[in-house]
C-alpha cells in the first residue's frame, strides 16, 4: 500500500491574503483538503479561506466536539482522523487546513499523533501560518516583544482561575479564547491596572474578517459583546 502525503497547513486568521505562497500552491493542487466547521455553524472561516483558492481537489468539512467530557472529544478526533486516514491509505495526498498556525494550539496536532501511531513512516509536511497574536500586533501597530522582554501565552482559563493569572513585568501576555470568562478576566485586569497604571490592554476579535473589532483599554472592551475568535494583549 502506497500512502499519500499529509500536509498540516496553517491558513492564518481568516483573511485569505494572509496565506503563504507555499500554502496557496499546495491547497490549490492537492487531491483532498480537510478543514473544520463548528457543530452549530452555517459556515466556516477556514472553509471560506480554502474556497477563495478555488482548489482542484475535494474539500471535506470536519466537526470536532467542544464537549466538557474528554472521552467524547477524543472519540470525535479519532473519528475525523480515520476519515483522513482513509484518503491517505487510498494513495491520495491530503491537507488539513487549520486557522492560525498548524503547530500552535491546533487540532492538527491531535490528528497527526493518531496518524503517526498507525503509520510511523508516513511522509508529512507542516506549513506554518500567521497566528492571532502576531495579527493583533500588526493590526494595532504594537510591538509584540523586543530586546529582553518576556512573552507569555495563556490558551484558556476558567472564571475561578483568573486571580492566579500573572502578568510579569517587562513582558507581553496573550490571553486566548477570552469569550469564555471575559467578565471575570476584565475584573482581574482592573485590579492589575490600579496597581500598574502604565500597562497596555488591547483587545481583538475576528481579526482579518469583515466584522473585525479592536478595542483599547477596559472601558472599550466592556462595550463589546463576547466573541469566540477573540484575544487580549497585556503589555506590562
CSV table of C-alpha atoms in Angstrom, one decimal:
chain,number,residue,atom,x,y,z
A,1,UNK,CA,0.0,0.0,0.0
A,2,UNK,CA,1.4,3.3,-1.1
A,3,UNK,CA,0.4,6.1,1.3
A,4,UNK,CA,-0.4,9.6,0.3
A,5,UNK,CA,1.5,12.5,1.8
A,6,UNK,CA,-0.1,14.5,4.7
A,7,UNK,CA,0.2,18.3,5.0
A,8,UNK,CA,-0.7,20.3,8.0
A,9,UNK,CA,-1.3,23.8,6.8
A,10,UNK,CA,-1.8,27.0,8.8
A,11,UNK,CA,-4.1,29.3,6.9
A,12,UNK,CA,-4.0,32.4,9.2
A,13,UNK,CA,-6.8,34.2,11.0
A,14,UNK,CA,-9.3,34.3,8.2
A,15,UNK,CA,-8.0,36.8,5.6
A,16,UNK,CA,-7.1,34.8,2.5
A,17,UNK,CA,-4.4,37.2,1.7
A,18,UNK,CA,-2.5,36.1,4.8
A,19,UNK,CA,-1.9,32.7,3.2
A,20,UNK,CA,1.7,32.0,2.4
A,21,UNK,CA,2.5,31.3,-1.3
A,22,UNK,CA,3.5,27.7,-0.3
A,23,UNK,CA,0.2,27.1,1.5
A,24,UNK,CA,-1.7,28.5,-1.5
A,25,UNK,CA,0.1,26.3,-4.0
A,26,UNK,CA,-0.4,23.1,-2.0
A,27,UNK,CA,-4.1,23.8,-1.3
A,28,UNK,CA,-4.7,24.7,-5.0
A,29,UNK,CA,-3.4,21.4,-6.4
A,30,UNK,CA,-3.7,18.8,-3.7
A,31,UNK,CA,-6.1,15.8,-4.0
A,32,UNK,CA,-8.1,16.3,-0.8
A,33,UNK,CA,-8.5,19.1,1.8
A,34,UNK,CA,-10.0,18.6,5.2
A,35,UNK,CA,-10.9,21.7,7.3
A,36,UNK,CA,-13.1,22.5,10.3
A,37,UNK,CA,-16.6,23.8,10.9
A,38,UNK,CA,-18.4,24.3,14.2
A,39,UNK,CA,-21.2,21.9,15.1
A,40,UNK,CA,-23.9,24.6,15.1
A,41,UNK,CA,-22.4,26.9,12.4
A,42,UNK,CA,-23.8,27.5,9.0
A,43,UNK,CA,-20.5,28.5,7.6
A,44,UNK,CA,-16.8,28.1,8.4
A,45,UNK,CA,-14.0,30.7,8.4
A,46,UNK,CA,-11.4,28.1,7.3
A,47,UNK,CA,-13.7,26.8,4.6
A,48,UNK,CA,-14.1,30.4,3.2
A,49,UNK,CA,-10.3,30.7,3.0
A,50,UNK,CA,-10.0,27.3,1.2
A,51,UNK,CA,-12.8,28.2,-1.2
A,52,UNK,CA,-11.1,31.5,-2.0
A,53,UNK,CA,-8.3,29.5,-3.6
A,54,UNK,CA,-10.7,27.5,-5.8
A,55,UNK,CA,-8.9,24.2,-5.1
A,56,UNK,CA,-8.9,21.4,-7.7
A,57,UNK,CA,-9.3,18.6,-5.2
A,58,UNK,CA,-12.1,17.6,-2.9
A,59,UNK,CA,-12.9,19.7,0.2
A,60,UNK,CA,-14.5,18.0,3.2
A,61,UNK,CA,-15.6,19.7,6.5
A,62,UNK,CA,-14.9,18.1,9.8
A,63,UNK,CA,-16.9,18.8,13.0
A,64,UNK,CA,-14.9,18.5,16.3
A,65,UNK,CA,-16.5,18.2,19.7
A,66,UNK,CA,-16.3,21.1,22.2
A,67,UNK,CA,-17.9,18.9,24.9
A,68,UNK,CA,-16.6,19.1,28.5
A,69,UNK,CA,-16.3,15.3,28.5
A,70,UNK,CA,-12.8,14.4,27.4
A,71,UNK,CA,-13.8,10.9,26.1
A,72,UNK,CA,-16.4,12.5,23.8
A,73,UNK,CA,-13.8,15.0,22.4
A,74,UNK,CA,-11.2,12.2,21.9
A,75,UNK,CA,-13.8,10.0,20.1
A,76,UNK,CA,-14.6,12.8,17.7
A,77,UNK,CA,-10.9,13.4,17.0
A,78,UNK,CA,-10.4,9.7,16.3
A,79,UNK,CA,-13.4,9.6,14.0
A,80,UNK,CA,-12.1,12.5,12.0
A,81,UNK,CA,-8.5,11.1,11.9
A,82,UNK,CA,-10.0,7.9,10.4
A,83,UNK,CA,-11.6,9.9,7.6
A,84,UNK,CA,-8.2,11.4,6.8
A,85,UNK,CA,-6.5,8.0,7.0
A,86,UNK,CA,-9.0,6.6,4.6
A,87,UNK,CA,-7.9,9.1,1.9
A,88,UNK,CA,-4.2,8.7,2.7
A,89,UNK,CA,-4.4,4.9,2.6
A,90,UNK,CA,-6.0,5.2,-0.9
A,91,UNK,CA,-2.8,6.9,-2.0
A,92,UNK,CA,-4.2,10.5,-2.1
A,93,UNK,CA,-2.2,13.5,-0.8
A,94,UNK,CA,-4.2,15.2,1.9
A,95,UNK,CA,-4.1,18.6,3.5
A,96,UNK,CA,-5.5,19.5,6.9
A,97,UNK,CA,-6.2,23.3,6.8
A,98,UNK,CA,-6.4,24.9,10.2
A,99,UNK,CA,-6.8,28.5,11.3
A,100,UNK,CA,-3.7,30.2,12.7
A,101,UNK,CA,-0.6,28.2,12.8
A,102,UNK,CA,-0.7,24.4,12.3
A,103,UNK,CA,1.5,23.7,15.3
A,104,UNK,CA,0.2,26.3,17.8
A,105,UNK,CA,-2.8,25.2,19.8
A,106,UNK,CA,-4.0,23.5,16.7
A,107,UNK,CA,-6.3,20.5,16.1
A,108,UNK,CA,-3.8,19.2,13.6
A,109,UNK,CA,-1.5,18.1,16.5
A,110,UNK,CA,-4.1,15.6,17.7
A,111,UNK,CA,-4.8,14.3,14.2
A,112,UNK,CA,-1.1,13.9,13.5
A,113,UNK,CA,-0.4,11.8,16.6
A,114,UNK,CA,-3.2,9.3,15.7
A,115,UNK,CA,-1.9,9.0,12.1
A,116,UNK,CA,1.7,8.5,13.1
A,117,UNK,CA,0.6,5.8,15.6
A,118,UNK,CA,-0.8,3.8,12.7
A,119,UNK,CA,1.8,4.8,10.0
A,120,UNK,CA,5.0,5.9,11.7
A,121,UNK,CA,6.8,6.2,8.4
A,122,UNK,CA,4.2,8.3,6.6
A,123,UNK,CA,5.6,11.3,4.8
A,124,UNK,CA,4.2,14.6,6.1
A,125,UNK,CA,5.0,18.3,5.9
A,126,UNK,CA,3.9,21.2,8.1
A,127,UNK,CA,3.3,24.7,6.6
A,128,UNK,CA,3.3,27.5,9.2
A,129,UNK,CA,0.6,30.1,9.3
A,130,UNK,CA,0.1,33.6,10.7
A,131,UNK,CA,-1.4,33.3,14.2
A,132,UNK,CA,-3.9,35.6,16.0
A,133,UNK,CA,-1.4,37.4,18.4
A,134,UNK,CA,1.0,38.4,15.6
A,135,UNK,CA,-2.0,39.6,13.6
A,136,UNK,CA,-3.2,41.7,16.6
A,137,UNK,CA,0.2,43.3,16.9
A,138,UNK,CA,0.3,44.1,13.2
A,139,UNK,CA,-3.3,45.5,13.1
A,140,UNK,CA,-2.7,47.7,16.1
A,141,UNK,CA,0.9,48.6,15.1
A,142,UNK,CA,2.1,47.4,18.5
A,143,UNK,CA,5.5,45.9,19.1
A,144,UNK,CA,4.8,42.4,20.5
A,145,UNK,CA,8.1,42.0,22.2
A,146,UNK,CA,11.6,43.3,21.8
A,147,UNK,CA,15.0,43.3,23.4
A,148,UNK,CA,14.9,41.1,26.6
A,149,UNK,CA,11.1,41.2,27.1
A,150,UNK,CA,9.3,38.0,28.0
A,151,UNK,CA,6.4,36.6,26.1
A,152,UNK,CA,3.6,34.5,27.6
A,153,UNK,CA,0.6,32.9,26.0
A,154,UNK,CA,-2.3,31.6,28.1
A,155,UNK,CA,-4.6,29.4,25.9
A,156,UNK,CA,-7.7,29.2,28.1
A,157,UNK,CA,-8.9,29.6,31.6
A,158,UNK,CA,-11.9,29.3,33.9
A,159,UNK,CA,-13.5,32.2,35.6
A,160,UNK,CA,-12.4,30.9,39.0
A,161,UNK,CA,-8.8,30.8,37.9
A,162,UNK,CA,-8.3,34.4,36.7
A,163,UNK,CA,-6.9,35.6,40.0
A,164,UNK,CA,-4.0,33.2,39.6
A,165,UNK,CA,-3.0,34.6,36.2
A,166,UNK,CA,0.3,36.5,36.4
A,167,UNK,CA,1.4,39.5,34.3
A,168,UNK,CA,5.2,39.6,34.7
A,169,UNK,CA,7.0,42.9,34.5
A,170,UNK,CA,8.8,43.7,31.2
A,171,UNK,CA,6.7,41.2,29.3
A,172,UNK,CA,3.7,40.8,27.0
A,173,UNK,CA,0.9,38.3,27.9
A,174,UNK,CA,-1.5,37.0,25.4
A,175,UNK,CA,-4.9,35.7,26.6
A,176,UNK,CA,-6.7,33.5,24.1
A,177,UNK,CA,-10.3,32.4,24.0
A,178,UNK,CA,-11.4,35.3,26.2
A,179,UNK,CA,-15.1,34.8,25.4
A,180,UNK,CA,-15.4,32.0,28.0
A,181,UNK,CA,-14.5,34.0,31.1
A,182,UNK,CA,-14.2,37.6,29.9
A,183,UNK,CA,-16.2,39.3,32.6
A,184,UNK,CA,-14.1,37.8,35.3
A,185,UNK,CA,-10.9,38.5,33.4
A,186,UNK,CA,-11.8,42.2,32.9
A,187,UNK,CA,-12.3,42.5,36.7
A,188,UNK,CA,-8.9,40.9,37.2
A,189,UNK,CA,-7.4,43.4,34.8
A,190,UNK,CA,-9.0,46.3,36.5
A,191,UNK,CA,-7.1,45.3,39.7
A,192,UNK,CA,-3.9,45.0,37.7
A,193,UNK,CA,-4.4,48.4,36.1
A,194,UNK,CA,-5.0,50.0,39.5
A,195,UNK,CA,-1.6,48.7,40.7
A,196,UNK,CA,0.2,49.3,37.5
A,197,UNK,CA,-1.4,52.2,35.6
A,198,UNK,CA,1.1,52.0,32.8
A,199,UNK,CA,0.1,48.6,31.4
A,200,UNK,CA,-1.4,48.5,27.9
A,201,UNK,CA,-4.5,46.4,27.3
A,202,UNK,CA,-5.6,45.7,23.7
A,203,UNK,CA,-8.5,43.5,22.6
A,204,UNK,CA,-9.1,42.0,19.1
A,205,UNK,CA,-11.8,39.8,17.6
A,206,UNK,CA,-12.4,38.3,14.2
A,207,UNK,CA,-9.1,39.6,13.0
A,208,UNK,CA,-8.8,39.7,9.2
A,209,UNK,CA,-12.6,39.2,8.8
A,210,UNK,CA,-15.3,41.7,7.7
A,211,UNK,CA,-16.6,42.0,11.2
A,212,UNK,CA,-13.2,42.6,12.8
A,213,UNK,CA,-13.2,44.7,16.0
A,214,UNK,CA,-10.3,46.2,18.0
A,215,UNK,CA,-10.6,47.9,21.4
A,216,UNK,CA,-8.0,49.8,23.5
A,217,UNK,CA,-8.5,49.7,27.3
A,218,UNK,CA,-11.0,48.1,29.6
A,219,UNK,CA,-13.9,50.6,29.0
A,220,UNK,CA,-13.9,50.0,25.2
A,221,UNK,CA,-13.6,46.2,25.7
A,222,UNK,CA,-16.6,46.1,28.1
A,223,UNK,CA,-18.8,47.7,25.4
A,224,UNK,CA,-18.3,44.8,23.0
A,225,UNK,CA,-20.2,41.5,23.2
A,226,UNK,CA,-18.2,38.4,23.7
A,227,UNK,CA,-16.9,36.7,20.6
A,228,UNK,CA,-15.4,33.2,20.0
A,229,UNK,CA,-12.4,34.4,17.9
A,230,UNK,CA,-11.1,36.9,20.4
A,231,UNK,CA,-7.9,37.6,22.4
A,232,UNK,CA,-6.4,40.2,24.7
A,233,UNK,CA,-2.8,41.5,24.7
A,234,UNK,CA,-1.4,42.9,28.0
A,235,UNK,CA,1.9,44.7,27.9
A,236,UNK,CA,3.5,45.4,31.2
